[in-house]
Short mmCIF file of C-alpha atoms in Angstrom, two decimals:
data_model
loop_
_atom_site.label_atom_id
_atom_site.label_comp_id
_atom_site.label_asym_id
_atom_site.label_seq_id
_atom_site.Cartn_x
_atom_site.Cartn_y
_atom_site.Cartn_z
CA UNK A 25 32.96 43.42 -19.89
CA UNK A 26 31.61 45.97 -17.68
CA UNK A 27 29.92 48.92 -18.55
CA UNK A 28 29.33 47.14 -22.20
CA UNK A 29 25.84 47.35 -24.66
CA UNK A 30 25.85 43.92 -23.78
CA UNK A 31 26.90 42.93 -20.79
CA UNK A 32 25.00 40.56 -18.17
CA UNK A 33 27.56 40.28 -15.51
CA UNK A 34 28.25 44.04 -14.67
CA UNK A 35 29.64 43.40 -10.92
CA UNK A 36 32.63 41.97 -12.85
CA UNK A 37 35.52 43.32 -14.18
CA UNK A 38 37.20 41.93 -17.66
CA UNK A 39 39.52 39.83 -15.50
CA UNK A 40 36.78 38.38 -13.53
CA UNK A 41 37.54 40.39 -10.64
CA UNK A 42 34.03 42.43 -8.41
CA UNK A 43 33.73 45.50 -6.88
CA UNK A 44 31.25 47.04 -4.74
CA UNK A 45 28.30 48.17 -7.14
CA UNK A 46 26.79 49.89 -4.09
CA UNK A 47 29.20 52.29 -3.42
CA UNK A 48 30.19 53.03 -7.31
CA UNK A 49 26.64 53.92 -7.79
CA UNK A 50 26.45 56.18 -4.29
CA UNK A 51 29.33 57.83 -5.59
CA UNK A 52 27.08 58.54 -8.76
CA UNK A 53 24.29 59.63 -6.72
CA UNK A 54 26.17 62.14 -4.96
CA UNK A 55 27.72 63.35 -8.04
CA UNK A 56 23.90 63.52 -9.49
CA UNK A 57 22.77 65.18 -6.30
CA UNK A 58 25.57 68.38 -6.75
CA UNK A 59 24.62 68.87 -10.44
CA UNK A 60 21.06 68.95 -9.58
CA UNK A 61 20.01 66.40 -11.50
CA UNK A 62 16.20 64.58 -11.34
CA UNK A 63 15.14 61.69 -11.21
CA UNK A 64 14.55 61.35 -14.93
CA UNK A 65 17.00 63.36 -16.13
CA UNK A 66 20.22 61.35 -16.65
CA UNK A 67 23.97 62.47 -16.01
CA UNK A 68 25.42 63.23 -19.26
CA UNK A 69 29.31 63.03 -19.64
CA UNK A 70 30.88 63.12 -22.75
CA UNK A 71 34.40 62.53 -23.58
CA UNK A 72 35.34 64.99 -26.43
CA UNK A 73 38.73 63.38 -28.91
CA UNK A 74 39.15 59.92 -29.24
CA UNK A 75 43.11 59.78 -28.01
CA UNK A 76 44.57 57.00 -26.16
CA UNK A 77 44.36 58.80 -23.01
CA UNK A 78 40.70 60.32 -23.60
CA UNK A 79 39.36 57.10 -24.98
CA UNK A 80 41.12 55.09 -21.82
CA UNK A 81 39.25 57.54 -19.46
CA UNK A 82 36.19 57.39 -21.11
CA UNK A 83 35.72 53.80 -20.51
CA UNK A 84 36.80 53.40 -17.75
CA UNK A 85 33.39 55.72 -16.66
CA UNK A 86 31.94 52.97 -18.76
CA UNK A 87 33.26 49.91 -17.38
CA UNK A 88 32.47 51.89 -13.65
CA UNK A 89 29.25 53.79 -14.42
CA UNK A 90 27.57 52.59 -17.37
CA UNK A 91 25.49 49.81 -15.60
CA UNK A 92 23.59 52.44 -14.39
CA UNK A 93 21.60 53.16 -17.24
CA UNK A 94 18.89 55.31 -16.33
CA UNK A 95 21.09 57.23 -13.96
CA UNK A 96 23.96 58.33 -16.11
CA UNK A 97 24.65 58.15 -20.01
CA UNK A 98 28.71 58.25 -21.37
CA UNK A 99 29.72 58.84 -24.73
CA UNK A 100 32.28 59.92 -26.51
CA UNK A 101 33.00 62.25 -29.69
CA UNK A 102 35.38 61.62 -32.80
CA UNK A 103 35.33 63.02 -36.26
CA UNK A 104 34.24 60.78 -38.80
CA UNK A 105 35.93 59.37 -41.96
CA UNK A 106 39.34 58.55 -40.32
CA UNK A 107 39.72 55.10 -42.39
CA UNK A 108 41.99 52.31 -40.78
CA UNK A 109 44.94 51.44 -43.21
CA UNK A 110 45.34 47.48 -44.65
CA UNK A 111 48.12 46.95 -41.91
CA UNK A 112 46.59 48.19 -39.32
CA UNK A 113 43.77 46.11 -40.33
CA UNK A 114 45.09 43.37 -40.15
CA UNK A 115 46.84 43.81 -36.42
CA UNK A 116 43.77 44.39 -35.65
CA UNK A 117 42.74 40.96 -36.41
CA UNK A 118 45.20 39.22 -34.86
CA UNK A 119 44.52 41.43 -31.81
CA UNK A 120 41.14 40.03 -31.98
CA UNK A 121 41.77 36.34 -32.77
CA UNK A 122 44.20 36.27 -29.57
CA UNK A 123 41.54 37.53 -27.46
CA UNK A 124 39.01 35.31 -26.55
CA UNK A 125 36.64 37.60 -24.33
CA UNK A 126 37.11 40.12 -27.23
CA UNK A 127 36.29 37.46 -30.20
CA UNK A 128 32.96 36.15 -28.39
CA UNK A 129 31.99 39.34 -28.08
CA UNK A 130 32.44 40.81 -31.32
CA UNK A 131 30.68 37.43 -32.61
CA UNK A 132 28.04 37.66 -30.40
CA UNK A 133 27.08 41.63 -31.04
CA UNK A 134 27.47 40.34 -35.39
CA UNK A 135 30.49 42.45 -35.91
CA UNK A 136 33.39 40.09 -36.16
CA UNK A 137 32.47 39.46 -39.98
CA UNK A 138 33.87 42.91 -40.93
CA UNK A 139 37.00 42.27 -39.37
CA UNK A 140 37.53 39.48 -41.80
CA UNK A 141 36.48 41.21 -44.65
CA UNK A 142 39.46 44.49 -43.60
CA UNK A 143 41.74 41.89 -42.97
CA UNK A 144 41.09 40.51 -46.63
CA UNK A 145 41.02 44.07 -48.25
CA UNK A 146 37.39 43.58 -49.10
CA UNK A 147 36.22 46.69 -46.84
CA UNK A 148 37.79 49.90 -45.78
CA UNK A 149 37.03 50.64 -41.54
CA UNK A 150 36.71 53.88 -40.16
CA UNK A 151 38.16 55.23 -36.64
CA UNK A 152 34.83 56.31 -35.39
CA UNK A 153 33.36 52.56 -36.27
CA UNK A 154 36.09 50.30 -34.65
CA UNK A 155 36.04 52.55 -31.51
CA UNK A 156 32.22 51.28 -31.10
CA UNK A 157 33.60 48.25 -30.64
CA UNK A 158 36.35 49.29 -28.06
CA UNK A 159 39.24 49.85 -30.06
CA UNK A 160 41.19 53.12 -30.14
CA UNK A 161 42.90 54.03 -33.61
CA UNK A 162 46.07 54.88 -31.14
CA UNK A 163 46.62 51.97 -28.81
CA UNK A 164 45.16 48.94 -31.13
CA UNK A 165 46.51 46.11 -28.62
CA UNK A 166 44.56 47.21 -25.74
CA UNK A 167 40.52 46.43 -26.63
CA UNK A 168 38.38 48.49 -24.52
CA UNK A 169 34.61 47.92 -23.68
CA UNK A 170 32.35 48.90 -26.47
CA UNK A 171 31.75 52.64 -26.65
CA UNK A 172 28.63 54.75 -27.33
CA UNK A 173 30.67 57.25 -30.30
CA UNK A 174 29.01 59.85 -31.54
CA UNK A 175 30.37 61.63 -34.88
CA UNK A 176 28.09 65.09 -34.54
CA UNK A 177 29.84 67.60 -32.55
CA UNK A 178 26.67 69.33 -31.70
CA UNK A 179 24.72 66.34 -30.96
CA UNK A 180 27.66 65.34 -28.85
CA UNK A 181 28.12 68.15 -26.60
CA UNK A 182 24.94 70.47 -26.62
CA UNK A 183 23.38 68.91 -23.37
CA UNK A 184 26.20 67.78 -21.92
CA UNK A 185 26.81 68.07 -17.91
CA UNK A 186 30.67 67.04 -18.08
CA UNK A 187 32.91 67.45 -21.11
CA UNK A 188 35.94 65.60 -21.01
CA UNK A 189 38.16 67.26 -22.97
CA UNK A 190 40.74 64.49 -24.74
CA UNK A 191 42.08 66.73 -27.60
CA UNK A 192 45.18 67.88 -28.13
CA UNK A 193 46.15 70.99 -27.25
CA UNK A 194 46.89 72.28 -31.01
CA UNK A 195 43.05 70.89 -31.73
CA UNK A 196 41.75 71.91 -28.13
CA UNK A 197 41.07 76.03 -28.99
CA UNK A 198 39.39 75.45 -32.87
CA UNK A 199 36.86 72.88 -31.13
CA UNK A 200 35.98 74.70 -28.17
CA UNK A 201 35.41 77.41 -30.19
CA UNK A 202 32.75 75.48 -32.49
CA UNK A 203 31.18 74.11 -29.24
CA UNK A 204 30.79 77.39 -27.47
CA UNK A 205 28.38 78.58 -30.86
CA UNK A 206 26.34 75.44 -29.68
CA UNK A 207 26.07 76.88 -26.14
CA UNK A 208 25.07 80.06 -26.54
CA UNK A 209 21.33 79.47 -25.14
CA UNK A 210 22.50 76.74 -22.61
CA UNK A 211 21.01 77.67 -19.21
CA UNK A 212 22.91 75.58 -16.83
CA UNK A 213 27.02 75.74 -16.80
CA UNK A 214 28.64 72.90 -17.85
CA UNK A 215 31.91 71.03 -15.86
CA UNK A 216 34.98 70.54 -18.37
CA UNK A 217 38.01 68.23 -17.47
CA UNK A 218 40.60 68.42 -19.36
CA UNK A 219 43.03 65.78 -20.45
CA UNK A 220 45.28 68.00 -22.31
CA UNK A 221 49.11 68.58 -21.77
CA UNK A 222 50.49 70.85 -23.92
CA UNK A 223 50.92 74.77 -24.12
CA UNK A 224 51.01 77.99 -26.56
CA UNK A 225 53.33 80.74 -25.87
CA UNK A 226 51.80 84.45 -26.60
CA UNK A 227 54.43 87.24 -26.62
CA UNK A 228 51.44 90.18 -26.24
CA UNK A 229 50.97 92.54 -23.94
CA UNK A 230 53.84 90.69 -21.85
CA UNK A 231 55.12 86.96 -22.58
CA UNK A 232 53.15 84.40 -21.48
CA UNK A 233 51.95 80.73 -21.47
CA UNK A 234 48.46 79.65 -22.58
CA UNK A 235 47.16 76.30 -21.09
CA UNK A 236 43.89 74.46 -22.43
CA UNK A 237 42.48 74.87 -19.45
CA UNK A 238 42.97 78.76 -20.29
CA UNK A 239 42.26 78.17 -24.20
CA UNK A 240 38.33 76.71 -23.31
CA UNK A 241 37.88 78.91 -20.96
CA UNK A 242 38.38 82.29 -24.05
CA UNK A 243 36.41 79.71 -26.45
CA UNK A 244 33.24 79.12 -24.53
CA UNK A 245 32.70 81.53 -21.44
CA UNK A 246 32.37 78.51 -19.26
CA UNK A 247 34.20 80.32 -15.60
CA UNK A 248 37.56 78.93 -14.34
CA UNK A 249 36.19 77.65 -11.48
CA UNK A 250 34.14 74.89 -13.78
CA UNK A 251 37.16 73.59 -15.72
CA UNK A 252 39.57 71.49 -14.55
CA UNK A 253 42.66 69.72 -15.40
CA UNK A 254 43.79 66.13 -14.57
CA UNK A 255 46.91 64.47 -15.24
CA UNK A 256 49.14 62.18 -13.67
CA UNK A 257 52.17 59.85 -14.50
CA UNK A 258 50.85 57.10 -15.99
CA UNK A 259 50.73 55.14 -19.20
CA UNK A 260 47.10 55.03 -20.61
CA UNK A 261 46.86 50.89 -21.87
CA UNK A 262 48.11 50.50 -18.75
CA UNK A 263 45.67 52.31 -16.65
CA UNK A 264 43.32 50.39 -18.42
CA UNK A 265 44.86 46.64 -17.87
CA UNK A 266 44.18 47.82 -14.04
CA UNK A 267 48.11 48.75 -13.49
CA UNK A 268 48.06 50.54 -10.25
CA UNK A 269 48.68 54.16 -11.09
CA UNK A 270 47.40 57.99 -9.38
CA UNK A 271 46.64 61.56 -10.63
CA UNK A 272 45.37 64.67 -9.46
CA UNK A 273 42.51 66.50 -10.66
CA UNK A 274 43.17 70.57 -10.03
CA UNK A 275 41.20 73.24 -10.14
CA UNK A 276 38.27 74.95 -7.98
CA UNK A 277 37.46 73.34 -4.67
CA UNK A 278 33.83 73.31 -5.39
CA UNK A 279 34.36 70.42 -8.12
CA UNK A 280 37.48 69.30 -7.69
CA UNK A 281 37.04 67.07 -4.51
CA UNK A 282 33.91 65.43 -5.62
CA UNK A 283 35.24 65.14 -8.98
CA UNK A 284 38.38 63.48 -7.06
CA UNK A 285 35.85 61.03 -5.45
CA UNK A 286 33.97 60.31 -8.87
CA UNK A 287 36.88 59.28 -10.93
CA UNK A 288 38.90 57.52 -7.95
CA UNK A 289 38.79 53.51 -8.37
CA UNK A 290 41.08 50.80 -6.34
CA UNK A 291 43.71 50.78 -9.08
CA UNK A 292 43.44 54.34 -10.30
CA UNK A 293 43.51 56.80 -7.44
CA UNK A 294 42.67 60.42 -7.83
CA UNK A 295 44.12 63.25 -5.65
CA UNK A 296 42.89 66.94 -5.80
CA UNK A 297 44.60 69.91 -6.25
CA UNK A 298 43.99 73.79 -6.29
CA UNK A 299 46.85 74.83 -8.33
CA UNK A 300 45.74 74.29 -11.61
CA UNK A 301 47.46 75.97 -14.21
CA UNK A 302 51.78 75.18 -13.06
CA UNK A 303 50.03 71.61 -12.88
CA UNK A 304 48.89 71.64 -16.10
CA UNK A 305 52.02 73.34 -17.82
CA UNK A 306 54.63 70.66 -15.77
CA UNK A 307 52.28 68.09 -17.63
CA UNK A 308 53.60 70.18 -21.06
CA UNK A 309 57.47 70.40 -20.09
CA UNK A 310 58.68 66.89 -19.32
CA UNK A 311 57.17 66.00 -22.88
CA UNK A 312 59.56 68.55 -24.23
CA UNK A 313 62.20 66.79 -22.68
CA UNK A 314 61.42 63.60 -23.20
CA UNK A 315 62.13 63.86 -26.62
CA UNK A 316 65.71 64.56 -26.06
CA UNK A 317 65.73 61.50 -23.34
CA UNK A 318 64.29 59.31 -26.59
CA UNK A 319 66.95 60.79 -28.60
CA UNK A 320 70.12 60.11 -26.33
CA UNK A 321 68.90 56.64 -25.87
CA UNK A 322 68.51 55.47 -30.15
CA UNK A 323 72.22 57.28 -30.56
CA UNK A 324 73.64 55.82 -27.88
CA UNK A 325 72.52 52.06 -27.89
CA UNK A 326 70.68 52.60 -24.51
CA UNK A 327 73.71 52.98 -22.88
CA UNK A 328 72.64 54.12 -19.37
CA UNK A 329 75.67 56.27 -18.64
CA UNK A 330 74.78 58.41 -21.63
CA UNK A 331 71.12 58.27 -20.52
CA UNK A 332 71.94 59.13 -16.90
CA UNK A 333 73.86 62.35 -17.86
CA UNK A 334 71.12 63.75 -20.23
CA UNK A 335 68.52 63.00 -17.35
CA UNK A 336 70.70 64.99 -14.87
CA UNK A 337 70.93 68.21 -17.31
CA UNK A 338 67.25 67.81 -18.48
CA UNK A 339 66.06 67.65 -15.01
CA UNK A 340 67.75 70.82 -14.16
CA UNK A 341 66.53 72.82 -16.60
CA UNK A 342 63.37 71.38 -16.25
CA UNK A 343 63.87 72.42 -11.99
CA UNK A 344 65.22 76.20 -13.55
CA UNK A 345 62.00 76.77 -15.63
CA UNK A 346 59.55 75.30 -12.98
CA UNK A 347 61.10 78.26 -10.61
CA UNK A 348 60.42 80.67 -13.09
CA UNK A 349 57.20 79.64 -13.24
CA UNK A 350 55.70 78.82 -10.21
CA UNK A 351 56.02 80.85 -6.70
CA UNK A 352 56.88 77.58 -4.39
CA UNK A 353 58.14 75.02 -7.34
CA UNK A 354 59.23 72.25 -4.39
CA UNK A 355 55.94 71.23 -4.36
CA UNK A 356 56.26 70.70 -7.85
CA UNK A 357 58.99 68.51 -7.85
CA UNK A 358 57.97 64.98 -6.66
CA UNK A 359 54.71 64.95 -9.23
CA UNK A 360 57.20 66.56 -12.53
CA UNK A 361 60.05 64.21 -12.19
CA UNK A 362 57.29 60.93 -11.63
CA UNK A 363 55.31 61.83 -15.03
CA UNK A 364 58.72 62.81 -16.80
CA UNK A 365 60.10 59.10 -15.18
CA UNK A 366 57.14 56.94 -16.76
CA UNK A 367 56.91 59.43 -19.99
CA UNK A 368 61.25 58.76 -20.71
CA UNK A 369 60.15 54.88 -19.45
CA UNK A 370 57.11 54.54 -22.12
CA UNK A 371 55.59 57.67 -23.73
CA UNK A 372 54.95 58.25 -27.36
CA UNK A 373 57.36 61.67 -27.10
CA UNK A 374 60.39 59.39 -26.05
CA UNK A 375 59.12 56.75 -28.60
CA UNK A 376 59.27 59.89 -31.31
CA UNK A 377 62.98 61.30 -30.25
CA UNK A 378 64.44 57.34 -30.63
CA UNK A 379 62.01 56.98 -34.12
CA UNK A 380 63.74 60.39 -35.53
CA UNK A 381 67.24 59.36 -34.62
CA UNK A 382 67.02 56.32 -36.10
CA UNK A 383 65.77 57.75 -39.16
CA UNK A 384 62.44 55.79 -39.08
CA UNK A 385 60.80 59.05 -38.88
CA UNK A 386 61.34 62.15 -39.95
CA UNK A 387 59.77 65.94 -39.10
CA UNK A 388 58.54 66.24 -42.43
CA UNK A 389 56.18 63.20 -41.55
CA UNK A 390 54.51 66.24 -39.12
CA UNK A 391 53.78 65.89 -35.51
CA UNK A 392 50.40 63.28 -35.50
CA UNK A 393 51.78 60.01 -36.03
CA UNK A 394 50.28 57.04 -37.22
CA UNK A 395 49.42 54.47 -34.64
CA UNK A 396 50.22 56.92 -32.04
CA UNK A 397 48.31 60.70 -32.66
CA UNK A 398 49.78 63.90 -31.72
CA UNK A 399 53.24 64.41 -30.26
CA UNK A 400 52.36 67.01 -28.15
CA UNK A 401 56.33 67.55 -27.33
CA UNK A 402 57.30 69.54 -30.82
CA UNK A 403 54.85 72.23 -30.60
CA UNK A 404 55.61 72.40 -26.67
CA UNK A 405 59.50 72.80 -27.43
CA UNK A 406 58.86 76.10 -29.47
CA UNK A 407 56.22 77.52 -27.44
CA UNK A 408 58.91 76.96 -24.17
CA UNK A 409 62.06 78.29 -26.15
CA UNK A 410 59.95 81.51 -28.03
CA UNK A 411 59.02 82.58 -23.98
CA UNK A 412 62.46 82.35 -22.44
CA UNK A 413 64.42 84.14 -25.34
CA UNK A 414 62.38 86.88 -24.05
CA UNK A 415 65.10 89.58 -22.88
CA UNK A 416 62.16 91.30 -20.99
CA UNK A 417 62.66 87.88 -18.74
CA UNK A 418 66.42 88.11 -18.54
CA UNK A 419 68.43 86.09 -15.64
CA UNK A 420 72.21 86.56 -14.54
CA UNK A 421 74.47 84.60 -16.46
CA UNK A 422 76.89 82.77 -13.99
CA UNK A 423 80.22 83.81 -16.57
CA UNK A 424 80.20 87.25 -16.18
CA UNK A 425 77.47 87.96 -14.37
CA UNK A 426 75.48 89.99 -17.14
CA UNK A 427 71.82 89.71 -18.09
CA UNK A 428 71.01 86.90 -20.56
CA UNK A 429 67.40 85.62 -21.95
CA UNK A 430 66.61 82.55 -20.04
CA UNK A 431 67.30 80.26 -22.50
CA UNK A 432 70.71 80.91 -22.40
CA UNK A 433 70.84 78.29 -19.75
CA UNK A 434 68.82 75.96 -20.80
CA UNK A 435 71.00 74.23 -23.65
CA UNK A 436 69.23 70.96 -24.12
CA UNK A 437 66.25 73.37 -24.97
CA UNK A 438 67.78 75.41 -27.41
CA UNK A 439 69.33 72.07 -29.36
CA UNK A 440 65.74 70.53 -29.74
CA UNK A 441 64.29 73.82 -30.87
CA UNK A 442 67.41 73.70 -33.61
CA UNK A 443 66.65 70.33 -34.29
CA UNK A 444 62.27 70.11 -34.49
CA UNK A 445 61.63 73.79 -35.32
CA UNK A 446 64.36 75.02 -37.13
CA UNK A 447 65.77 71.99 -38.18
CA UNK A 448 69.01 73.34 -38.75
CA UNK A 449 70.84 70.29 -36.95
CA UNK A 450 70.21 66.91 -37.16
CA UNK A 451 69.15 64.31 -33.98
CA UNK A 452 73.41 63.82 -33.54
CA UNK A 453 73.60 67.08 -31.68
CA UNK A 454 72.01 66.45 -28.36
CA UNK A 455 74.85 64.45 -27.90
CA UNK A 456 77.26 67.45 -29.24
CA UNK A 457 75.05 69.42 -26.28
CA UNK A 458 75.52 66.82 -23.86
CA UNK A 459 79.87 66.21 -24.44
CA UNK A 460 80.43 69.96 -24.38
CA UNK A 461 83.29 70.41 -21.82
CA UNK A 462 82.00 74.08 -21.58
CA UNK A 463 78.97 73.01 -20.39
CA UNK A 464 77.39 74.17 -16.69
CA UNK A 465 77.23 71.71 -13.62
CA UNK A 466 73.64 70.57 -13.43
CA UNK A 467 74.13 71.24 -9.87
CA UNK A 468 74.60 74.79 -10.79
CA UNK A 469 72.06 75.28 -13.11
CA UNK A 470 69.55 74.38 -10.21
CA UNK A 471 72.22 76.69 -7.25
CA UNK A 472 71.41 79.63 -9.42
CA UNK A 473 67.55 78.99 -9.44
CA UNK A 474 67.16 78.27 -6.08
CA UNK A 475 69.08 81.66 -4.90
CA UNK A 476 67.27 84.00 -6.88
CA UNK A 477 63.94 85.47 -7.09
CA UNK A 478 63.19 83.62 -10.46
CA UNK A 479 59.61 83.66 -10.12
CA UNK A 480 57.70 85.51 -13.07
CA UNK A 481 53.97 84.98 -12.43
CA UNK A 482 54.03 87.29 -15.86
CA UNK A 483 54.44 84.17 -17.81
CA UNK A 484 51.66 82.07 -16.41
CA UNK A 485 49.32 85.58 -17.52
CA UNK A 486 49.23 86.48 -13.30
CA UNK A 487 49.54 90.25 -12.38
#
């Protein structure tokens, strides 16, 4: 494959299709040429969390970039000791034995053997060794290229020119912080993208949402203007098996655009963006959601009716809070209903809501799930509900006409905060939610939004 250790065909892709070397390395050149980099002094990009999503991204700079030895080095961090289970194990090895690029080249590099020996219960593997040989603890039936993993935070990250970051964002704060005590003596500013979609609520001195973008930027000192956030509506194995799919990359002009230009491949095209932070919290809500979508659909036998009627109240609370939140939220719309469409479609938060309502699950098992990682929905339903039962936030209630906390018309909300934070109900009432007879139009929900100054720039931390 491209972009492996050992690779001697690396104009190809894994399917056999080429590309144009020459312009994937001017692209590299260019980005070399804005970091200042010399001749001898290679581009260093490291992908920090070893997700589905950051593991994806990081090889796909491998498969792209990694050719280019001397020009640019890609790695990627994970903490050590994570051991692979016996069943997993053994997946694994079928995985393998159905692959035939895969086999040959875990034969050929003398690492195949090992496989055997997990699948027999002979040896114990570890996360941070399998993902060497391209295969992500969370998304073991897609193989990716080998990747260069590094276990050492410090060693990871210390002279690093772009830090990916691929962590959660309950993980993203406690790292950056331990990274920011390794560049305290740094001399040059480092570029961080961030993968993350997922938010914090803070009630103090006014309440307000706190992105990752916003988190690394408090941990390490690095300025706004060099972090970044990229997201999209797309499924990460699939991104991989070349499934045509876009994103945006938002942030500062100065990086975004050749950041944009970077990252952007025939199947996976990258727009830019300046409005990073509603971006990056839209990327947060439909997972919330999507939950409740995964939910409706286990109860109900997939029935589409039912599904249909919890997308059209979802979607307009999702289209209230996004006018709350953002000064012109129209151009918000087409990007937040495409990632909530492919996240209801395929994503591990619907997969969650239908695993917990058909009891396979439960929220005692906590939020990172084997064979999937962190559910990033569950902390973002509590952080969303704690912020709009603010009454310093209060809207006009449509019966009555008095001043109610925002939440107040958001039921689907308030139901999965009683049923993941509180737990006081079970899974059956989103439906109780959704068959309410005293329960508003959609149409309304989004009539009231759109003729009313909603906007609180207050609760994205803007004056």
């Amino acid at each position: 494959m491209v972009g492996s250790i050992d690779t001697l065909h690396p104009s190809l892709y894994s399917d056999g299709s080429s590309y144009n070397c020459n312009g994937l390395e001017e692209k590299l050149d260019e980005l070399r040429r804005l970091l200042g980099k010399g001749a001898d002094d290679p581009l260093r990009i490291v992908s920090v969390g070893a997700g589905a999503w950051g593991s994806v991204f990081a090889a796909l700079l491998q498969d792209s970039y990694g050719q280019f030895r001397e020009k640019v080095q890609i790695r990627i961090w994970r903490r050590p000791g994570k051991a692979v289970d016996r069943a997993t194990a053994e997946h694994l090895f079928e995985v393998i034995n159905s692959r035939e690029d895969v086999l040959r080249r875990l034969i050929r590099r003398c690492a195949y053997l090992k496989y055997v020996e997990a699948r027999l219960g002979d040896r114990t593997l570890f996360a941070d060794e399998i993902l060497k040989d391209g295969f992500c603890l969370n998304m073991i039936d897609t193989p990716l290229c080998p990747l260069k993993v590094v276990t050492n935070l410090q060693e990871a990250v210390w002279d690093a020119d772009i830090v990916v970051n691929g962590l959660p964002s309950t993980e993203t704060r406690e790292v950056f912080e331990e990274i920011s005590n390794y560049w305290k003596e740094r001399i040059t500013v480092p570029i961080i993208i961030s993968l993350s979609k997922g938010i914090e609520a803070a009630l103090e001195p006014v309440p307000h949402i706190i992105t990752p973008t916003q988190m690394i930027n408090r941990a390490t000192g690095v300025p706004i203007e060099n972090v970044l956030y990229l997201g999209g509506p797309n499924i990460a194995s699939e991104i991989y098996n070349k499934e045509y799919a876009n994103a945006r990359i938002c942030g500062a002009e100065k990086w975004r655009k050749p950041l944009a230009k970077f990252l952007r491949h025939p199947h996976f095209i990258v727009w830019d963006n300046s409005d990073l932070v509603t971006h990056e919290v839209m990327g947060g809500l439909k997972n919330v959601y999507a939950i409740g979508a995964g939910m409706v659909a286990a109860l109900t036998n997939e029935s589409a009716t039912s599904k249909s009627v919890y997308f059209a109240h979802c979607t307009s609370e999702m289209i209230f809070i996004t006018h709350l939140l953002a000064e012109e939220p129209e151009k918000l719309a087409g990007p937040l209903l495409a990632d909530t469409y492919v996240t209801l479609l395929k994503g591990r938060n619907a997969w969650y809501g239908q695993m917990l309502a058909k009891g396979e699950l439960s929220r005692d098992m906590g939020d990172n799930i084997r064979g999937k990682g962190m559910i990033q929905g569950v902390s973002a339903v509590g952080a969303f509900y704690e912020l709009l039962s603010q009454s310093s936030l209060s809207v006009l209630h449509p019966d009555g006409n008095k001043p109610v906390a925002p939440v107040e018309l958001c039921p689907i909300l308030k139901t999965l905060y009683k049923i993941l934070i509180t737990r006081e109900k079970s899974s059956q009432a989103i439906l109780q939610a959704l068959r309410d007879e005293t329960l508003t139009d959609p149409r309304d929900r989004i009539e009231i939004a759109q003729s009313h100054a909603f906007y609180r720039p207050s609760l994205l931390g803007q004056p």
